[in-house]
Tab-separated table of C-alpha atoms in Angstrom:
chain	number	residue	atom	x	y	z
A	24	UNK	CA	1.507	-36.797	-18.327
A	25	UNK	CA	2.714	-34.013	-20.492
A	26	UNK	CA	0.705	-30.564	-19.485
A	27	UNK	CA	-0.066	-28.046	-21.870
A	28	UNK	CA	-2.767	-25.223	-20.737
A	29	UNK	CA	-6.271	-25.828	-21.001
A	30	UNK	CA	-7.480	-22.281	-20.908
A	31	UNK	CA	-11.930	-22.279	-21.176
A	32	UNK	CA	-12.628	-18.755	-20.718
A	33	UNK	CA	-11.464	-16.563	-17.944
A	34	UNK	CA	-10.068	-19.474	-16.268
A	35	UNK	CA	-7.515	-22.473	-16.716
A	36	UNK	CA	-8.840	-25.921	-16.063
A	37	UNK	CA	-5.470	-27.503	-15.527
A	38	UNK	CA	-2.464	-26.647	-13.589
A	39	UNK	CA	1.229	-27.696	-13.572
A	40	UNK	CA	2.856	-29.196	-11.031
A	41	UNK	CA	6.720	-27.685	-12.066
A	42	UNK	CA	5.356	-24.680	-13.048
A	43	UNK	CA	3.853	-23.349	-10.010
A	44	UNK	CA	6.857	-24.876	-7.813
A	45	UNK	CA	9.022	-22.513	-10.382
A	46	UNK	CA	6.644	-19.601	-9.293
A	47	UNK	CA	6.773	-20.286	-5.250
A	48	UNK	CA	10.356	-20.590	-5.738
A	49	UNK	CA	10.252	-16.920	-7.849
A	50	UNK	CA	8.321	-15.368	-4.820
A	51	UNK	CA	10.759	-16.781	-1.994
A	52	UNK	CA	13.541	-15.689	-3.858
A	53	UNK	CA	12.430	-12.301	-4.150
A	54	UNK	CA	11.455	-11.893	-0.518
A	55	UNK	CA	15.461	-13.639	0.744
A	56	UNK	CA	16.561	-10.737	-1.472
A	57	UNK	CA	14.827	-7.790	0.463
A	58	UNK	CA	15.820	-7.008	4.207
A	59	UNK	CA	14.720	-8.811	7.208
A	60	UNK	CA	10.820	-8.235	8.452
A	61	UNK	CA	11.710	-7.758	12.126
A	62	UNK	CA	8.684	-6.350	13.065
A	63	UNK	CA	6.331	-9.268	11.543
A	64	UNK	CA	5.555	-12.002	14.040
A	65	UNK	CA	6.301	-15.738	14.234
A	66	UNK	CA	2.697	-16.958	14.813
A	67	UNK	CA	0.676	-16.424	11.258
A	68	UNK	CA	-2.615	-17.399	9.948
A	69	UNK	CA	-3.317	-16.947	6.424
A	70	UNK	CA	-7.033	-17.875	5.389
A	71	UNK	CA	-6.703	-18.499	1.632
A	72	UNK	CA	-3.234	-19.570	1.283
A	73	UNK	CA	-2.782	-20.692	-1.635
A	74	UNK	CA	-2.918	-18.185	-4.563
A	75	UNK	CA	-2.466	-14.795	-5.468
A	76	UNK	CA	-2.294	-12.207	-2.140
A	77	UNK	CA	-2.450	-15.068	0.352
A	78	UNK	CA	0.047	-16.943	-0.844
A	79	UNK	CA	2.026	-14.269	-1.052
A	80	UNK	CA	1.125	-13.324	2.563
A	81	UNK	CA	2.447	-16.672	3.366
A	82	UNK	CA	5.546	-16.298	1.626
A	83	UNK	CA	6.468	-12.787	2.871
A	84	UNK	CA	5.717	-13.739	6.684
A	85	UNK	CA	7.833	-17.085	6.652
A	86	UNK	CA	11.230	-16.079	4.626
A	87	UNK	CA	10.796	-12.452	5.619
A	88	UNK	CA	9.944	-12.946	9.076
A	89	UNK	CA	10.948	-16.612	9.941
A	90	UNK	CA	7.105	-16.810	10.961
A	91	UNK	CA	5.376	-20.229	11.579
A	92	UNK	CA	2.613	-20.195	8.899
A	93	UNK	CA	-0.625	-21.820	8.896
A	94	UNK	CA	-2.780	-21.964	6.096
A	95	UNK	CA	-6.367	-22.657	5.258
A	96	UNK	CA	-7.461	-22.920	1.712
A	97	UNK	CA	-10.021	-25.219	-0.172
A	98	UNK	CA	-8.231	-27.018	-3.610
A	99	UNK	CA	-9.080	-29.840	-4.964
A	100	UNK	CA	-5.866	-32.793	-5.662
A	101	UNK	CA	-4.708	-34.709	-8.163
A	102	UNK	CA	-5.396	-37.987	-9.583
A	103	UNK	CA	-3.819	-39.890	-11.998
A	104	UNK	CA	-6.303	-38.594	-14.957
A	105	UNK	CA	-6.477	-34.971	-13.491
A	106	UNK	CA	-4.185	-32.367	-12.284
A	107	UNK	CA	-4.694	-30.778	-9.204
A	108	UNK	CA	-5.649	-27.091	-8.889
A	109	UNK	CA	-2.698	-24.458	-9.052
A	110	UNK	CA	-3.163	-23.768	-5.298
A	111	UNK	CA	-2.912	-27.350	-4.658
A	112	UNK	CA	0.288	-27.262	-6.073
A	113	UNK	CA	1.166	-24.169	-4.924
A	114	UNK	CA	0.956	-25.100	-1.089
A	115	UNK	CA	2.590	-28.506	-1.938
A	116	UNK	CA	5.698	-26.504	-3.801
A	117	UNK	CA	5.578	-24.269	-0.432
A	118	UNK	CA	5.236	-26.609	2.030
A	119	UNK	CA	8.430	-28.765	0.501
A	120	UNK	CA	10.602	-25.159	0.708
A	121	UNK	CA	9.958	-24.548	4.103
A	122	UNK	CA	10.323	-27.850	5.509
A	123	UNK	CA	14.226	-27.982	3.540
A	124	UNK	CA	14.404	-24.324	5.190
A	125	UNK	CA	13.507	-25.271	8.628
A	126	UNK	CA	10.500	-23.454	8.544
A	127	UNK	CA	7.371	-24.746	10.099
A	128	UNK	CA	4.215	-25.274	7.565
A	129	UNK	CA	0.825	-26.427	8.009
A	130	UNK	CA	-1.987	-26.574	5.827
A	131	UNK	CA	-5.775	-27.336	6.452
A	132	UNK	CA	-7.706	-28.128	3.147
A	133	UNK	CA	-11.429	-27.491	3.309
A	134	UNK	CA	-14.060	-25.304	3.906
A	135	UNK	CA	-12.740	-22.122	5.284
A	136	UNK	CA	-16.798	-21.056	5.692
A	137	UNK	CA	-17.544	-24.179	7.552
A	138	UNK	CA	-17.490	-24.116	11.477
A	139	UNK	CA	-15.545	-27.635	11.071
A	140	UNK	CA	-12.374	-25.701	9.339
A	141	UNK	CA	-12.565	-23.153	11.862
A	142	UNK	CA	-12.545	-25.645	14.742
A	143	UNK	CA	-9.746	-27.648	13.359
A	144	UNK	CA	-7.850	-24.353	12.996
A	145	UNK	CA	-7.815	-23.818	16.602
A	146	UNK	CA	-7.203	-27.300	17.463
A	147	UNK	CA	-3.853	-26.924	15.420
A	148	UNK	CA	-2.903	-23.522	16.639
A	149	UNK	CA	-3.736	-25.078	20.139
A	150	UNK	CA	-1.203	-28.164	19.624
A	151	UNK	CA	1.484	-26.345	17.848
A	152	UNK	CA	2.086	-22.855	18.855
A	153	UNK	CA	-0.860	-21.464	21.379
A	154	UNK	CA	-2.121	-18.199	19.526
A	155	UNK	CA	-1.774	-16.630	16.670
A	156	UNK	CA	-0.684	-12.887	16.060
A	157	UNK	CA	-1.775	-12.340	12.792
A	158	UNK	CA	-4.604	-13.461	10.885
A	159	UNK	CA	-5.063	-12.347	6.923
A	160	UNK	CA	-7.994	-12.902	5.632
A	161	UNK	CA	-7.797	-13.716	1.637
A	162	UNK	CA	-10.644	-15.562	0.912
A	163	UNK	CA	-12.372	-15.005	-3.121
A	164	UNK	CA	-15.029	-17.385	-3.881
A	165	UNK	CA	-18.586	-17.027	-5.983
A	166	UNK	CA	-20.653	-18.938	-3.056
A	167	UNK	CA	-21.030	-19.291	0.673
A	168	UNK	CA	-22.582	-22.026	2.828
A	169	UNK	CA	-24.052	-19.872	6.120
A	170	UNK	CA	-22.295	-23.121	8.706
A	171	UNK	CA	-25.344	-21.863	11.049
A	172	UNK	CA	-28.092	-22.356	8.091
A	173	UNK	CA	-27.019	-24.097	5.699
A	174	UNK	CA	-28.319	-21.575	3.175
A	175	UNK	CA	-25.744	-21.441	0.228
A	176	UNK	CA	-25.306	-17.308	-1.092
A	177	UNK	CA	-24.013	-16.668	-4.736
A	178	UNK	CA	-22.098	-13.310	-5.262
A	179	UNK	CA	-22.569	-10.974	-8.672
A	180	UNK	CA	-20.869	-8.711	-10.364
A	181	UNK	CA	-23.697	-6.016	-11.098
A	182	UNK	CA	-23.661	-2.487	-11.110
A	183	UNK	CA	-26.828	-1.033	-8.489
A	184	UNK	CA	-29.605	1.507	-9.624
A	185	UNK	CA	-28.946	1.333	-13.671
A	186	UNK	CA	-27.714	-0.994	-15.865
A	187	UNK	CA	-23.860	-0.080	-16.950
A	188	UNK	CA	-22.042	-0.228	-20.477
A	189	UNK	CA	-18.677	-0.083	-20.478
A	190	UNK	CA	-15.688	-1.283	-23.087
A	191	UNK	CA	-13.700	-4.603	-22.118
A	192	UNK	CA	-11.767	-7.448	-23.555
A	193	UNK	CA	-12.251	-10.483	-24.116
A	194	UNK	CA	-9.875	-13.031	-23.453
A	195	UNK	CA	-10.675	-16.074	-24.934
A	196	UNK	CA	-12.079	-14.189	-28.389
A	197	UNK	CA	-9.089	-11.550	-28.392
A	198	UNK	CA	-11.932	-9.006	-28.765
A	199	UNK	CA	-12.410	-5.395	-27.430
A	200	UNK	CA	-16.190	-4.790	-27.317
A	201	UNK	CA	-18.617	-3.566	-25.566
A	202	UNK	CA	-20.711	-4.439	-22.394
A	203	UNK	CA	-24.186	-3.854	-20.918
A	204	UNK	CA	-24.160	-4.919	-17.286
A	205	UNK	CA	-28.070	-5.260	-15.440
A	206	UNK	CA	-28.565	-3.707	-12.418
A	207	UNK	CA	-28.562	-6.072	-9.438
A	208	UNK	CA	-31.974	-7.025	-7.352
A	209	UNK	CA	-32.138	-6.368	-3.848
A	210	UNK	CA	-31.622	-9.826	-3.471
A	211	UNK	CA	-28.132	-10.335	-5.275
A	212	UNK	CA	-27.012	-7.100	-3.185
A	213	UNK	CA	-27.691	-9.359	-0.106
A	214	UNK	CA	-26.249	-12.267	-1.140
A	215	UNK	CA	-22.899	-10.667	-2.473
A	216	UNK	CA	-22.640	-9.164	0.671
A	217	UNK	CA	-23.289	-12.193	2.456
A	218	UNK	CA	-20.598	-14.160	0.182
A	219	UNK	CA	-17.670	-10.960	0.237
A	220	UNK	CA	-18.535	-8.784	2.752
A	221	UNK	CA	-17.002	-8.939	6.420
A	222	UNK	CA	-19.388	-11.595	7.885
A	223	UNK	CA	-16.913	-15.175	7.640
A	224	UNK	CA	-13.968	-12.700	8.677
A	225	UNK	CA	-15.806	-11.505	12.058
A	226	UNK	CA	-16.485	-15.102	12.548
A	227	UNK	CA	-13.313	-16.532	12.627
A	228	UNK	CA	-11.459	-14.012	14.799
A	229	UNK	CA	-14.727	-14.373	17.441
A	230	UNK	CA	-14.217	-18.180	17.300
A	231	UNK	CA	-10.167	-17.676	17.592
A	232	UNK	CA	-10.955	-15.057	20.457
A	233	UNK	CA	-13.425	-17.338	22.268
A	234	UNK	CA	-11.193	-20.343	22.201
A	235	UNK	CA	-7.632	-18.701	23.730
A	236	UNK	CA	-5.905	-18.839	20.577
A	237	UNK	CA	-5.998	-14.748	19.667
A	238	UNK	CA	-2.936	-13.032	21.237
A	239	UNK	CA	-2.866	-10.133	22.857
A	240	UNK	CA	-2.003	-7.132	20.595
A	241	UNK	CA	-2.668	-9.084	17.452
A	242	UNK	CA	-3.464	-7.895	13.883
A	243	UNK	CA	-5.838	-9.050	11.598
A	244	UNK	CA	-6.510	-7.761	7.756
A	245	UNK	CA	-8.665	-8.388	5.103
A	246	UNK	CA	-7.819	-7.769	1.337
A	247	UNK	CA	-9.673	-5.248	-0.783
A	248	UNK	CA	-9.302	-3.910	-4.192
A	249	UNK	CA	-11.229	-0.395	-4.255
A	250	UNK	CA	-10.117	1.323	-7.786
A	251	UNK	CA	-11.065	4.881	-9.221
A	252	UNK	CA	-13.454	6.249	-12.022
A	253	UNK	CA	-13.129	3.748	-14.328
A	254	UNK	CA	-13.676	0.565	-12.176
A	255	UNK	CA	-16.107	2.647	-9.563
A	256	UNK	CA	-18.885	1.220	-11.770
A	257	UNK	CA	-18.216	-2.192	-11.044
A	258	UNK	CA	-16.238	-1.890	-8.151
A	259	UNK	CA	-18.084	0.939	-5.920
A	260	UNK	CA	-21.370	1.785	-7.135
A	261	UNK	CA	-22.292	-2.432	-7.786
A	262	UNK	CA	-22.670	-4.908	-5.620
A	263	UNK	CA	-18.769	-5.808	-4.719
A	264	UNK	CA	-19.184	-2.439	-3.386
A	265	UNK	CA	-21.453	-3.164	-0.542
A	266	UNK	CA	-19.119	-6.000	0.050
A	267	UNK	CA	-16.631	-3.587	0.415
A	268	UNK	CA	-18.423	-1.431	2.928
A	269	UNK	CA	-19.371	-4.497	4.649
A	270	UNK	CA	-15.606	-5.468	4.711
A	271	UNK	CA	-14.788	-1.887	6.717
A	272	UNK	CA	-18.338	-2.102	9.187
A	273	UNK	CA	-16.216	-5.471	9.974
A	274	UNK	CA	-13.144	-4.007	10.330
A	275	UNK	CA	-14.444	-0.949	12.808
A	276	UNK	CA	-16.648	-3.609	14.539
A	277	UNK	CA	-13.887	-5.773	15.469
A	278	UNK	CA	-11.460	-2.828	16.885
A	279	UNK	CA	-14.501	-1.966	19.003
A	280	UNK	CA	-15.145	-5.583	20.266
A	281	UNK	CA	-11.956	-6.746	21.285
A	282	UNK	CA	-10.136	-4.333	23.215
A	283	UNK	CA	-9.347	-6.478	25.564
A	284	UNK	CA	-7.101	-7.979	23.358
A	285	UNK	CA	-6.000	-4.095	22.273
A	286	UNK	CA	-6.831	-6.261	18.280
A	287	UNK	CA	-5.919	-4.023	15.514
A	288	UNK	CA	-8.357	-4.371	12.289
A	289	UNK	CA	-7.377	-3.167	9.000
A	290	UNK	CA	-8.747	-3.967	6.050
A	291	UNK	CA	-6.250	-3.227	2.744
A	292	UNK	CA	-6.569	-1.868	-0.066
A	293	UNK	CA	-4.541	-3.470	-2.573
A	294	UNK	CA	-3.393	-2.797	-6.091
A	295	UNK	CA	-5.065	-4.510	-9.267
A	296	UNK	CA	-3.538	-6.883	-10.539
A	297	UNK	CA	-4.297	-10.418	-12.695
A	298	UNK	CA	-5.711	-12.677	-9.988
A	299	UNK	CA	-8.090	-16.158	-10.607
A	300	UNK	CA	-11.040	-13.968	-8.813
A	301	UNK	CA	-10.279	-10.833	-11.150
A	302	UNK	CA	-10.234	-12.561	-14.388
A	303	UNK	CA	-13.758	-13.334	-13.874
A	304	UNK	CA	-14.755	-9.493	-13.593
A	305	UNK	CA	-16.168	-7.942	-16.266
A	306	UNK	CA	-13.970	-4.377	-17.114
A	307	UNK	CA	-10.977	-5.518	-15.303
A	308	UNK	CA	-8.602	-7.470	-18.351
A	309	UNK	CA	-8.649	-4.440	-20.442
A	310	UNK	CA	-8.185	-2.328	-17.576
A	311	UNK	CA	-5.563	-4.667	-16.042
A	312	UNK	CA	-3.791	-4.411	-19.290
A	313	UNK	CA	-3.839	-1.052	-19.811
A	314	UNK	CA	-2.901	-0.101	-16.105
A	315	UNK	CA	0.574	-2.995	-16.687
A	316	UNK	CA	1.583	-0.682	-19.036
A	317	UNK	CA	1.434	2.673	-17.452
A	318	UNK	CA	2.827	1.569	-14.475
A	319	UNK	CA	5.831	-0.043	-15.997
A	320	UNK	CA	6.564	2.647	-17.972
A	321	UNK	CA	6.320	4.952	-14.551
A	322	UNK	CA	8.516	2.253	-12.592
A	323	UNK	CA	5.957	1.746	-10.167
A	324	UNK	CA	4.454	-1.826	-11.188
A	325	UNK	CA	4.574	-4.485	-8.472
A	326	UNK	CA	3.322	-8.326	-8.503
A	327	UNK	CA	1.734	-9.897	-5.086
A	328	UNK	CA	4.689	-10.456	-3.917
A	329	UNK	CA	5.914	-6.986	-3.741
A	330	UNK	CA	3.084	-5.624	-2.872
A	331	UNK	CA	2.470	-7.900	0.291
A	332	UNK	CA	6.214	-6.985	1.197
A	333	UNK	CA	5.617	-3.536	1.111
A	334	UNK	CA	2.597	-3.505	3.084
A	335	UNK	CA	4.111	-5.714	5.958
A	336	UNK	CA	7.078	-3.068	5.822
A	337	UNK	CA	5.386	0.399	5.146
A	338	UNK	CA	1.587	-0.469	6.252
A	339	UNK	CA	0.614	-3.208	8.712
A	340	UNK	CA	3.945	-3.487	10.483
A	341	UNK	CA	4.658	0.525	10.659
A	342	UNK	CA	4.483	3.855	12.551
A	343	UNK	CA	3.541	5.374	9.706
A	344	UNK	CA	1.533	3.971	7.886
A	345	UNK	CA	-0.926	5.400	5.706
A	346	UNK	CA	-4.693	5.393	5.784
A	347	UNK	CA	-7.556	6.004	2.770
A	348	UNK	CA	-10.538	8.632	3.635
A	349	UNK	CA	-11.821	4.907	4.890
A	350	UNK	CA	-9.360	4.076	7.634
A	351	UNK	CA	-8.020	1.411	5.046
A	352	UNK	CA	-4.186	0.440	4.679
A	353	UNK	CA	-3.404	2.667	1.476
A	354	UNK	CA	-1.174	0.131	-0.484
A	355	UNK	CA	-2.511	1.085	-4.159
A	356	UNK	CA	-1.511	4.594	-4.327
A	357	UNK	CA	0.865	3.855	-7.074
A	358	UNK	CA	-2.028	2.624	-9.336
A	359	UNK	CA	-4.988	5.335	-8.108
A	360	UNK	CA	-3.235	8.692	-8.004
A	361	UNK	CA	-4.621	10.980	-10.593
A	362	UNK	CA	-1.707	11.990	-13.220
A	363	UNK	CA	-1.318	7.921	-13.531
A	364	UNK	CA	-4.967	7.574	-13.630
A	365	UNK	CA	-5.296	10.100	-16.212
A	366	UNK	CA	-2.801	8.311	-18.505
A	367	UNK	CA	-5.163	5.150	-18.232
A	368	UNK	CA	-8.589	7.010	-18.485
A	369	UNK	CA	-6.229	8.857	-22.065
A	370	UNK	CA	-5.888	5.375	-23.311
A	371	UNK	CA	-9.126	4.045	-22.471
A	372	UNK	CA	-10.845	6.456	-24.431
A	373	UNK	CA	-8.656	5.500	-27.385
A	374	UNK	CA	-8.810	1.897	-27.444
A	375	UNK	CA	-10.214	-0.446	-29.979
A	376	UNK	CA	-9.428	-3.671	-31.333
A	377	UNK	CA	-7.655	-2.608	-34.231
A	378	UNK	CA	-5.003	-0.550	-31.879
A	379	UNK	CA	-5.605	-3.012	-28.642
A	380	UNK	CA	-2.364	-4.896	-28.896
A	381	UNK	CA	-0.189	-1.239	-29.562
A	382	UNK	CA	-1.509	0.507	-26.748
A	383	UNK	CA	-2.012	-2.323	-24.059
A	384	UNK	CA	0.091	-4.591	-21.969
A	385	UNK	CA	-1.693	-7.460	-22.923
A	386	UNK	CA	1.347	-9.886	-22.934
A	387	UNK	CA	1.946	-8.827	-19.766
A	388	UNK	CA	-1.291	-9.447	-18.552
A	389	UNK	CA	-1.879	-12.998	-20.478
A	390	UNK	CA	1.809	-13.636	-18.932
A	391	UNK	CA	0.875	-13.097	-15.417
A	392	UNK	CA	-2.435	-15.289	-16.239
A	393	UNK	CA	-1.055	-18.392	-17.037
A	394	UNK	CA	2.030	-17.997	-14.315
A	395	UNK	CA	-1.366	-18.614	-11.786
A	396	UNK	CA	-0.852	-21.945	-13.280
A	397	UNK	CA	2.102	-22.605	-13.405
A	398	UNK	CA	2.829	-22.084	-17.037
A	399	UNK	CA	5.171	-19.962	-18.964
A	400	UNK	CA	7.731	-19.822	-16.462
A	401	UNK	CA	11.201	-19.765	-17.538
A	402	UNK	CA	13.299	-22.351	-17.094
A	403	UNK	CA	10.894	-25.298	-17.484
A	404	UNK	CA	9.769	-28.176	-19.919
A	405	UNK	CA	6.573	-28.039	-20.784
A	406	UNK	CA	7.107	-31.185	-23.326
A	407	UNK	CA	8.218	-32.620	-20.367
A	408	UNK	CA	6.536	-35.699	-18.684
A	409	UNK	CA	5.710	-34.750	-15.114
A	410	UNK	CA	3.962	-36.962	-12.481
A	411	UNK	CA	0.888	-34.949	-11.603
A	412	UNK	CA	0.724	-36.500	-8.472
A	413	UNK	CA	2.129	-34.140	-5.521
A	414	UNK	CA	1.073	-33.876	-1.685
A	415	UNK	CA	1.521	-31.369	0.717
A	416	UNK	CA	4.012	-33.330	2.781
């Protein structure tokens, strides 16, 4: 089938197979360019694989490290009517690399909530390499199944105490307007929490620790984006927030529960940037946009890739590595120190939707958006017919 992008939204419905093999490729080249991770080790986990920060978790760890990867993430495959999802295709593109580069790959495609994933996990870390050092935790989803319960949370995206009006763009309508967000119930606080906080990630690394498979003196992180004034709103004083907290109660939990294991627990805080998960959050394209800009005009932009490379090499992996007022790995410093934030918060007073386009990065940001997908990447036909029909192995 020939596959053009079906965008509905903050999302994209379809995904192409050539174009997100293009984008793998991008990210592996990039990490054979930079020096060797020696201090990364060859046993990783990466829940949620298979876009974004996970993948490139993946990436970094196997052709910066030589690591043995496995993966966990929950996409939904092709038919011959249907393209897959991009992380579908994403872990299919990676796994094909890796086996041509001699690198081991493994993928289990499900449930990551579900005590079945987790037990199949183990089963594979049992039969192929015995324990895992490192486990990232990059899991974004709008619902969780409790695998005790049953009980199925939703997450929301709601500020807490007062409702919140704030400026941001719309993608689909090209519009810069206004926004009156409802303060969240009680109820939705709980359930966010439930869905993003730190509860799954405890979980797994108690059902790794009880089954052999944790090594001593591993690591384990979780992935946060935390912000400043102008996405505390929706970011710290809202209901992600909690999650948030929740993600660092996890975090100080673990370090206390596991020292036999001398486990080191970090969540990180990571810089914003055009993800499937933030595309859906209200505030964050025009701020996305408007942050590109600054920071490639300062020299300090990365993409996942970079980022993840730098935090293995300066953060997770270091003697020096830096800490927020949290205890979090401080990766976002670039984005949340004050003379860059003060460029942002200049231009976020100013814009409109007559001067939107002049003083934003959009096309940077709308570029980034549909590479998720595998389109607009150079070097490929897009009038091209292409099978849609790719596996893992």
């Amino acid at each position: 089938m020939i596959i053009q992008p079906k965008i509905r939204g903050f999302i994209c419905t379809n995904a192409h197979p050539v174009g997100c093999a293009a984008h793998v490729q991008q990210q592996i080249d990039f990490i054979k360019q930079q020096p060797k991770l020696t201090q990364v080790p060859q046993r990783v986990l990466v829940i949620g694989c298979s876009t974004g920060y996970g993948l490139a978790s993946r990436i970094a760890a196997a052709y910066g490290a030589g690591a043995k990867t496995l993966g966990v993430c929950f996409e939904k495959e092709p038919s011959e009517k249907r393209t897959a999802t991009a992380g579908w295709y994403n872990t299919a593109a990676f796994h094909q690399a890796a086996k041509a580069d001699g690198l081991y790959a493994h993928t289990i495609n499900g449930d990551a909530f579900s005590n079945e994933i987790k037990a199949q996990v183990i089963e594979q870390i049992k039969q192929d390499f015995g324990q895992v050092d490192l486990v990232i935790y990059s899991l974004a989803s709008p619902k969780r199944k409790d695998p005790v319960t049953g009980e199925v949370y939703s997450s929301t995206l709601k500020p807490i105490g007062d409702s919140y009006t704030t400026k941001t763009y719309h993608t689909d309508k090209d519009q810069v307007t206004e926004i009156t967000l409802e303060p969240a119930t009680d109820d939705e606080i709980a359930q966010t929490i439930k869905v993003m906080g730190g509860e799954d990630w405890e979980l797994w690394l108690a059902a790794l620790h009880d089954a052999g498979v944790l090594a001593p003196n591993a690591k384990t992180t979780a992935y946060t984006y935390i912000g400043k004034k102008l996405t505390w709103p929706i970011y710290g004083q809202a209901t992600i927030g909690k999650a948030k907290e929740d993600l660092d109660r996890a975090a100080a939990a673990m370090r206390t529960r596991y020292t036999d294991l001398n486990l080191e627990a970090y969540v990180s805080s990571l810089k914003a940037l055009v993800t499937q998960a933030s595309s859906a959050i209200p505030v964050m394209p025009l701020y996305i946009s408007l942050i590109y800009g600054v920071m490639k005009q300062e020299g300090t932009h990365e993409g996942c890739i970079e980022q993840i490379y730098r935090l293995f090499n300066e953060a997770l992996y270091s003697e020096d590595r830096l800490l927020d007022e949290a205890g979090r790995l401080f990766m976002n410093g670039w984005e949340t120190n004050d003379a860059t934030q003060a460029k942002v918060e200049a231009l976020w007073h100013q814009v409109n939707q007559e001067n939107f386009h002049q003083l934003a990065d959009y096309a940077g940001y709308h570029s980034d958006f549909l590479k998720l997908f595998g389109f607009g990447i150079d070097g490929v036909d897009y009038d091209a017919d292409v099978d849609p029909m790719v596996g893992f192995d």
